[in-house]
Amino acid sequence: RRLLGARRDLDGLRVVISAGGTREPIDPVRFIGNRSSGRQGAAIALAAADRGAEVTLVAAHIEGSVLETIPDRIRITHVGTAQELGERMAAHAGEADVLIMSAAVADYRVANVAERKRAKEDGPLTLELVENEDILAGLVAARRPGQTIVGFAAEMPTDTESVIERGIRKRRRKGVELLAVNEVGWQTGFERTDNCVTLIGADDAVVSTTTGTKREVADALLDAVASLRG
Ligand code: CTP
Ligand code: CA
């Protein structure tokens, strides 16, 4: 197998990666979140830096144990909500050659965030949810010439569609050159060190499927990015 860090095929490339999961506040102490640890996104950041890229990691609640593995040469900027993540990605997009949206972005935020910590005596709790903006769609709409944008999709198979079929539809909808489709489930994908990711290219063809460590998946994704830019 390839020696880790042996290749410098992303030398000087400016790569901005979002990772982790956004949290949407309910009140000052509570939030709606998801199970993303940020491990896969952090692995991509690390692999990209090893291959010579200049990396910015936009971190949405990446787990502490994962943050510890990120060396100083990777610039980290922390965000909380989907809205903050969107603003931060937009701020960095202008100077990026490659944008990778691996963060699990909350599809909805709470419309009626309580000013004070809610108590049961305040009565039954009803949360009104409103849809968050699609950050990836915004980045694609504002794409600079020569900029490569990679999306992720966490999918479960249905009775009629495979994970890959769902990914192909999502890639078209998102308009990205590359979509990394990640199968998720109760036991799959999140909070694990191993992963299985299929990359779908602009022609709807499967570029590669990698089952292995998140680092191996990261290198396969960067192989595809490098060949798109080559
Ligand atoms: N994404 C985003 N902004 C959102 C939601 C998702 O930028 N508000 C990005 C994710 O970071 C990921 C890609 O879009 O790179 C696909 O996310 P996913 O949740 O699979 O897609 P959705 O469009 O939200 O569709 P679904 O209804 O299946 O959740
Ligand atoms: Ca979603």
mmCIF file of C-alpha atoms and ligand atoms in Angstrom:
data_model
loop_
_atom_site.group_PDB
_atom_site.id
_atom_site.type_symbol
_atom_site.label_atom_id
_atom_site.label_comp_id
_atom_site.label_asym_id
_atom_site.label_seq_id
_atom_site.Cartn_x
_atom_site.Cartn_y
_atom_site.Cartn_z
ATOM 1 C CA ARG A 1 0.000 0.000 0.000
ATOM 2 C CA ARG A 2 0.983 3.603 -0.468
ATOM 3 C CA LEU A 3 3.116 5.142 2.259
ATOM 4 C CA LEU A 4 1.097 7.760 4.125
ATOM 5 C CA GLY A 5 2.348 11.264 3.370
ATOM 6 C CA ALA A 6 4.671 10.090 0.645
ATOM 7 C CA ARG A 7 2.879 12.049 -2.067
ATOM 8 C CA ARG A 8 2.766 15.829 -2.413
ATOM 9 C CA ASP A 9 0.185 15.860 -5.194
ATOM 10 C CA LEU A 10 -1.878 18.638 -3.556
ATOM 11 C CA ASP A 11 1.094 20.969 -3.083
ATOM 12 C CA GLY A 12 0.014 24.546 -2.431
ATOM 13 C CA LEU A 13 -3.666 23.819 -3.041
ATOM 14 C CA ARG A 14 -5.954 25.770 -0.700
ATOM 15 C CA VAL A 15 -8.488 23.347 0.728
ATOM 16 C CA VAL A 16 -11.360 24.316 3.026
ATOM 17 C CA ILE A 17 -13.154 21.455 4.789
ATOM 18 C CA SER A 18 -16.199 21.536 7.031
ATOM 19 C CA ALA A 19 -16.470 18.754 9.584
ATOM 20 C CA GLY A 20 -18.509 17.687 12.580
ATOM 21 C CA GLY A 21 -22.161 18.375 13.222
ATOM 22 C CA THR A 22 -23.977 21.642 13.751
ATOM 23 C CA ARG A 23 -26.075 22.253 16.867
ATOM 24 C CA GLU A 24 -29.276 24.246 16.804
ATOM 25 C CA PRO A 25 -30.211 25.863 20.107
ATOM 26 C CA ILE A 26 -33.546 25.283 21.838
ATOM 27 C CA ASP A 27 -32.740 27.509 24.815
ATOM 28 C CA PRO A 28 -29.478 28.671 26.474
ATOM 29 C CA VAL A 29 -28.611 25.123 27.636
ATOM 30 C CA ARG A 30 -30.218 22.771 25.102
ATOM 31 C CA PHE A 31 -29.773 21.999 21.444
ATOM 32 C CA ILE A 32 -30.780 19.712 18.598
ATOM 33 C CA GLY A 33 -27.739 17.909 17.283
ATOM 34 C CA ASN A 34 -26.551 14.853 15.402
ATOM 35 C CA ARG A 35 -24.086 12.024 15.920
ATOM 36 C CA SER A 36 -21.260 13.268 13.692
ATOM 37 C CA SER A 37 -17.903 13.168 15.528
ATOM 38 C CA GLY A 38 -15.989 15.022 12.815
ATOM 39 C CA ARG A 39 -13.629 12.075 12.458
ATOM 40 C CA GLN A 40 -14.023 11.659 8.699
ATOM 41 C CA GLY A 41 -13.643 15.390 7.986
ATOM 42 C CA ALA A 42 -10.613 15.627 10.266
ATOM 43 C CA ALA A 43 -9.049 12.661 8.476
ATOM 44 C CA ILE A 44 -9.520 14.449 5.144
ATOM 45 C CA ALA A 45 -7.942 17.607 6.564
ATOM 46 C CA LEU A 46 -4.956 15.654 7.836
ATOM 47 C CA ALA A 47 -4.517 13.674 4.625
ATOM 48 C CA ALA A 48 -4.775 16.857 2.521
ATOM 49 C CA ALA A 49 -2.130 18.591 4.661
ATOM 50 C CA ASP A 50 0.146 15.540 4.360
ATOM 51 C CA ARG A 51 -0.240 15.734 0.594
ATOM 52 C CA GLY A 52 0.910 19.370 0.581
ATOM 53 C CA ALA A 53 -2.356 21.327 0.746
ATOM 54 C CA GLU A 54 -2.882 24.457 2.784
ATOM 55 C CA VAL A 55 -5.850 23.377 4.907
ATOM 56 C CA THR A 56 -8.554 25.248 6.779
ATOM 57 C CA LEU A 57 -10.883 23.115 8.869
ATOM 58 C CA VAL A 58 -14.261 24.645 9.708
ATOM 59 C CA ALA A 59 -15.150 22.667 12.812
ATOM 60 C CA ALA A 60 -18.703 22.226 14.060
ATOM 61 C CA HIS A 61 -18.471 20.533 17.457
ATOM 62 C CA ILE A 62 -15.746 18.097 16.492
ATOM 63 C CA GLU A 63 -15.180 15.673 19.350
ATOM 64 C CA GLY A 64 -12.333 16.576 21.698
ATOM 65 C CA SER A 65 -10.494 13.308 21.096
ATOM 66 C CA VAL A 66 -10.587 14.017 17.355
ATOM 67 C CA LEU A 67 -9.461 17.651 17.743
ATOM 68 C CA GLU A 68 -6.395 16.427 19.628
ATOM 69 C CA THR A 69 -5.218 14.583 16.516
ATOM 70 C CA ILE A 70 -5.141 17.756 14.399
ATOM 71 C CA PRO A 71 -1.673 19.312 14.086
ATOM 72 C CA ASP A 72 -0.961 23.041 14.293
ATOM 73 C CA ARG A 73 -0.291 23.333 10.565
ATOM 74 C CA ILE A 74 -4.013 22.958 9.963
ATOM 75 C CA ARG A 75 -5.938 26.162 10.603
ATOM 76 C CA ILE A 76 -9.083 25.447 12.646
ATOM 77 C CA THR A 77 -12.028 27.774 12.932
ATOM 78 C CA HIS A 78 -14.923 26.790 15.200
ATOM 79 C CA VAL A 79 -18.621 27.252 14.485
ATOM 80 C CA GLY A 80 -21.811 26.212 16.254
ATOM 81 C CA THR A 81 -24.975 26.487 14.195
ATOM 82 C CA ALA A 82 -25.687 25.798 10.535
ATOM 83 C CA GLN A 83 -26.009 29.515 9.961
ATOM 84 C CA GLU A 84 -22.544 30.144 11.421
ATOM 85 C CA LEU A 85 -21.105 27.305 9.369
ATOM 86 C CA GLY A 86 -22.649 28.788 6.226
ATOM 87 C CA GLU A 87 -21.232 32.230 6.947
ATOM 88 C CA ARG A 88 -17.767 30.845 7.699
ATOM 89 C CA MET A 89 -17.676 28.695 4.563
ATOM 90 C CA ALA A 90 -18.778 31.664 2.460
ATOM 91 C CA ALA A 91 -16.044 33.796 4.052
ATOM 92 C CA HIS A 92 -13.372 31.217 3.133
ATOM 93 C CA ALA A 93 -14.768 30.170 -0.257
ATOM 94 C CA GLY A 94 -13.255 33.113 -2.130
ATOM 95 C CA GLU A 95 -9.726 31.949 -1.418
ATOM 96 C CA ALA A 96 -10.288 28.195 -1.751
ATOM 97 C CA ASP A 97 -9.278 25.950 -4.651
ATOM 98 C CA VAL A 98 -11.200 23.043 -3.132
ATOM 99 C CA LEU A 99 -14.258 23.095 -0.858
ATOM 100 C CA ILE A 100 -15.288 19.907 0.913
ATOM 101 C CA MET A 101 -18.583 19.851 2.825
ATOM 102 C CA SER A 102 -18.236 16.859 5.106
ATOM 103 C CA ALA A 103 -20.092 18.429 8.035
ATOM 104 C CA ALA A 104 -23.470 17.071 9.054
ATOM 105 C CA VAL A 105 -25.554 20.217 8.745
ATOM 106 C CA ALA A 106 -28.846 20.427 10.612
ATOM 107 C CA ASP A 107 -31.648 20.635 8.066
ATOM 108 C CA TYR A 108 -33.811 22.574 10.520
ATOM 109 C CA ARG A 109 -33.344 25.122 13.274
ATOM 110 C CA VAL A 110 -35.713 26.054 16.080
ATOM 111 C CA ALA A 111 -37.819 29.060 15.113
ATOM 112 C CA ASN A 112 -38.808 29.987 18.649
ATOM 113 C CA VAL A 113 -35.510 29.792 20.589
ATOM 114 C CA ALA A 114 -36.295 30.501 24.263
ATOM 115 C CA GLU A 115 -34.509 33.487 25.797
ATOM 116 C CA ARG A 116 -34.349 31.746 29.200
ATOM 117 C CA LYS A 117 -33.840 28.115 30.176
ATOM 118 C CA ARG A 118 -37.184 26.394 29.817
ATOM 119 C CA ALA A 119 -38.733 24.713 32.850
ATOM 120 C CA LYS A 120 -41.445 22.046 32.870
ATOM 121 C CA GLU A 121 -43.701 24.442 34.753
ATOM 122 C CA ASP A 122 -43.654 26.671 31.647
ATOM 123 C CA GLY A 123 -46.066 24.110 30.158
ATOM 124 C CA PRO A 124 -45.872 21.626 27.280
ATOM 125 C CA LEU A 125 -42.997 22.213 24.900
ATOM 126 C CA THR A 126 -43.656 22.619 21.223
ATOM 127 C CA LEU A 127 -40.761 23.341 18.919
ATOM 128 C CA GLU A 128 -41.403 24.998 15.615
ATOM 129 C CA LEU A 129 -38.696 24.074 13.124
ATOM 130 C CA VAL A 130 -37.734 26.057 10.050
ATOM 131 C CA GLU A 131 -35.500 24.831 7.263
ATOM 132 C CA ASN A 132 -31.864 25.941 7.207
ATOM 133 C CA GLU A 133 -30.316 27.260 4.033
ATOM 134 C CA ASP A 134 -28.486 24.713 1.905
ATOM 135 C CA ILE A 135 -24.854 25.772 2.379
ATOM 136 C CA LEU A 136 -23.513 23.488 -0.346
ATOM 137 C CA ALA A 137 -26.045 24.815 -2.860
ATOM 138 C CA GLY A 138 -24.930 28.353 -2.010
ATOM 139 C CA LEU A 139 -21.264 27.460 -2.514
ATOM 140 C CA VAL A 140 -22.030 25.798 -5.845
ATOM 141 C CA ALA A 141 -24.012 28.848 -6.988
ATOM 142 C CA ALA A 142 -21.055 31.104 -6.114
ATOM 143 C CA ARG A 143 -18.375 28.740 -7.428
ATOM 144 C CA ARG A 144 -15.289 30.468 -8.837
ATOM 145 C CA PRO A 145 -13.837 29.221 -12.127
ATOM 146 C CA GLY A 146 -11.468 26.365 -11.415
ATOM 147 C CA GLN A 147 -12.865 25.722 -7.957
ATOM 148 C CA THR A 148 -13.664 22.115 -7.045
ATOM 149 C CA ILE A 149 -16.592 21.449 -4.706
ATOM 150 C CA VAL A 150 -17.144 18.112 -3.001
ATOM 151 C CA GLY A 151 -20.306 17.127 -1.152
ATOM 152 C CA PHE A 152 -21.133 14.305 1.198
ATOM 153 C CA ALA A 153 -24.335 12.353 1.558
ATOM 154 C CA ALA A 154 -25.308 10.181 4.473
ATOM 155 C CA GLU A 155 -27.794 7.678 3.104
ATOM 156 C CA MET A 156 -29.692 4.568 4.093
ATOM 157 C CA PRO A 157 -31.041 2.177 1.479
ATOM 158 C CA THR A 158 -34.822 2.044 0.971
ATOM 159 C CA ASP A 159 -37.019 -0.758 -0.441
ATOM 160 C CA THR A 160 -36.734 0.690 -3.919
ATOM 161 C CA GLU A 161 -33.388 2.465 -3.974
ATOM 162 C CA SER A 162 -29.817 1.613 -3.062
ATOM 163 C CA VAL A 163 -27.531 4.003 -1.267
ATOM 164 C CA ILE A 164 -25.698 4.607 -4.544
ATOM 165 C CA GLU A 165 -28.886 5.320 -6.503
ATOM 166 C CA ARG A 166 -29.855 7.839 -3.867
ATOM 167 C CA GLY A 167 -26.369 9.329 -4.077
ATOM 168 C CA ILE A 168 -26.568 9.710 -7.838
ATOM 169 C CA ARG A 169 -29.822 11.635 -7.512
ATOM 170 C CA LYS A 170 -28.352 13.782 -4.752
ATOM 171 C CA ARG A 171 -25.215 14.611 -6.738
ATOM 172 C CA ARG A 172 -27.354 15.880 -9.614
ATOM 173 C CA ARG A 173 -29.506 17.899 -7.272
ATOM 174 C CA LYS A 174 -26.463 19.412 -5.555
ATOM 175 C CA GLY A 175 -24.517 20.117 -8.749
ATOM 176 C CA VAL A 176 -21.165 19.054 -7.291
ATOM 177 C CA GLU A 177 -18.389 17.416 -9.294
ATOM 178 C CA LEU A 178 -17.903 14.779 -6.651
ATOM 179 C CA LEU A 179 -20.243 13.357 -4.026
ATOM 180 C CA ALA A 180 -19.011 11.054 -1.279
ATOM 181 C CA VAL A 181 -21.826 8.716 -0.318
ATOM 182 C CA ASN A 182 -21.620 7.315 3.130
ATOM 183 C CA GLU A 183 -23.942 4.561 4.292
ATOM 184 C CA VAL A 184 -25.321 5.341 7.736
ATOM 185 C CA GLY A 185 -27.474 3.448 10.171
ATOM 186 C CA TRP A 186 -27.745 2.641 13.825
ATOM 187 C CA GLN A 187 -24.489 0.693 13.600
ATOM 188 C CA THR A 188 -22.869 2.217 10.533
ATOM 189 C CA GLY A 189 -20.989 5.404 9.732
ATOM 190 C CA PHE A 190 -21.111 7.535 12.850
ATOM 191 C CA GLU A 191 -18.867 7.291 15.894
ATOM 192 C CA ARG A 192 -16.733 4.635 14.309
ATOM 193 C CA THR A 193 -13.155 4.539 13.124
ATOM 194 C CA ASP A 194 -13.939 2.594 9.962
ATOM 195 C CA ASN A 195 -16.127 3.754 7.115
ATOM 196 C CA CYS A 196 -17.438 2.789 3.689
ATOM 197 C CA VAL A 197 -17.678 5.534 1.105
ATOM 198 C CA THR A 198 -18.541 5.478 -2.598
ATOM 199 C CA LEU A 199 -17.504 8.449 -4.716
ATOM 200 C CA ILE A 200 -19.831 9.520 -7.509
ATOM 201 C CA GLY A 201 -18.483 11.691 -10.302
ATOM 202 C CA ALA A 202 -20.079 14.296 -12.550
ATOM 203 C CA ASP A 203 -21.036 11.682 -15.159
ATOM 204 C CA ASP A 204 -22.985 9.729 -12.494
ATOM 205 C CA ALA A 205 -20.340 7.014 -12.614
ATOM 206 C CA VAL A 206 -18.864 5.435 -9.518
ATOM 207 C CA VAL A 207 -15.289 6.705 -9.194
ATOM 208 C CA SER A 208 -14.319 4.384 -6.359
ATOM 209 C CA THR A 209 -15.612 2.553 -3.323
ATOM 210 C CA THR A 210 -13.440 2.402 -0.235
ATOM 211 C CA THR A 211 -14.042 0.364 2.875
ATOM 212 C CA GLY A 212 -11.450 0.988 5.505
ATOM 213 C CA THR A 213 -10.203 3.490 8.016
ATOM 214 C CA LYS A 214 -11.390 7.066 7.726
ATOM 215 C CA ARG A 215 -7.821 7.920 6.661
ATOM 216 C CA GLU A 216 -8.034 5.428 3.780
ATOM 217 C CA VAL A 217 -11.391 6.878 2.768
ATOM 218 C CA ALA A 218 -9.859 10.374 2.987
ATOM 219 C CA ASP A 219 -6.976 9.419 0.687
ATOM 220 C CA ALA A 220 -9.361 7.851 -1.843
ATOM 221 C CA LEU A 221 -11.407 11.062 -1.874
ATOM 222 C CA LEU A 222 -8.268 13.160 -2.337
ATOM 223 C CA ASP A 223 -7.097 10.842 -5.139
ATOM 224 C CA ALA A 224 -10.330 11.738 -6.941
ATOM 225 C CA VAL A 225 -9.869 15.454 -6.199
ATOM 226 C CA ALA A 226 -6.271 15.320 -7.458
ATOM 227 C CA SER A 227 -7.304 13.626 -10.682
ATOM 228 C CA LEU A 228 -10.103 16.184 -11.230
ATOM 229 C CA ARG A 229 -7.507 18.935 -10.928
ATOM 230 C CA GLY A 230 -4.796 17.099 -12.846
HETATM 231 N N1 CTP B 1 -25.573 20.390 3.402
HETATM 232 C C1 CTP B 1 -25.446 21.759 3.404
HETATM 233 N N2 CTP B 1 -26.417 22.534 3.974
HETATM 234 C C2 CTP B 1 -27.505 21.976 4.513
HETATM 235 C C3 CTP B 1 -27.672 20.574 4.494
HETATM 236 C C4 CTP B 1 -26.678 19.810 3.918
HETATM 237 O O1 CTP B 1 -24.447 22.268 2.914
HETATM 238 N N3 CTP B 1 -28.437 22.767 5.054
HETATM 239 C C5 CTP B 1 -24.521 19.611 2.744
HETATM 240 C C6 CTP B 1 -23.849 18.553 3.600
HETATM 241 O O2 CTP B 1 -22.713 19.064 4.251
HETATM 242 C C7 CTP B 1 -23.461 17.513 2.559
HETATM 243 C C8 CTP B 1 -24.537 17.645 1.494
HETATM 244 O O3 CTP B 1 -25.109 18.934 1.672
HETATM 245 O O4 CTP B 1 -22.223 17.803 1.952
HETATM 246 C C9 CTP B 1 -25.611 16.608 1.555
HETATM 247 O O5 CTP B 1 -26.208 16.611 2.825
HETATM 248 P P1 CTP B 1 -27.497 15.727 3.048
HETATM 249 O O6 CTP B 1 -28.000 15.951 4.421
HETATM 250 O O7 CTP B 1 -27.173 14.329 2.609
HETATM 251 O O8 CTP B 1 -28.464 16.358 1.931
HETATM 252 P P2 CTP B 1 -29.784 17.194 2.038
HETATM 253 O O9 CTP B 1 -29.786 18.084 0.833
HETATM 254 O O10 CTP B 1 -29.924 17.871 3.359
HETATM 255 O O11 CTP B 1 -30.904 16.111 1.812
HETATM 256 P P3 CTP B 1 -31.669 15.118 2.849
HETATM 257 O O12 CTP B 1 -33.080 15.505 2.741
HETATM 258 O O13 CTP B 1 -31.387 13.743 2.313
HETATM 259 O O14 CTP B 1 -31.078 15.327 4.224
HETATM 260 CA CA CA B 2 -29.818 16.784 5.378
#
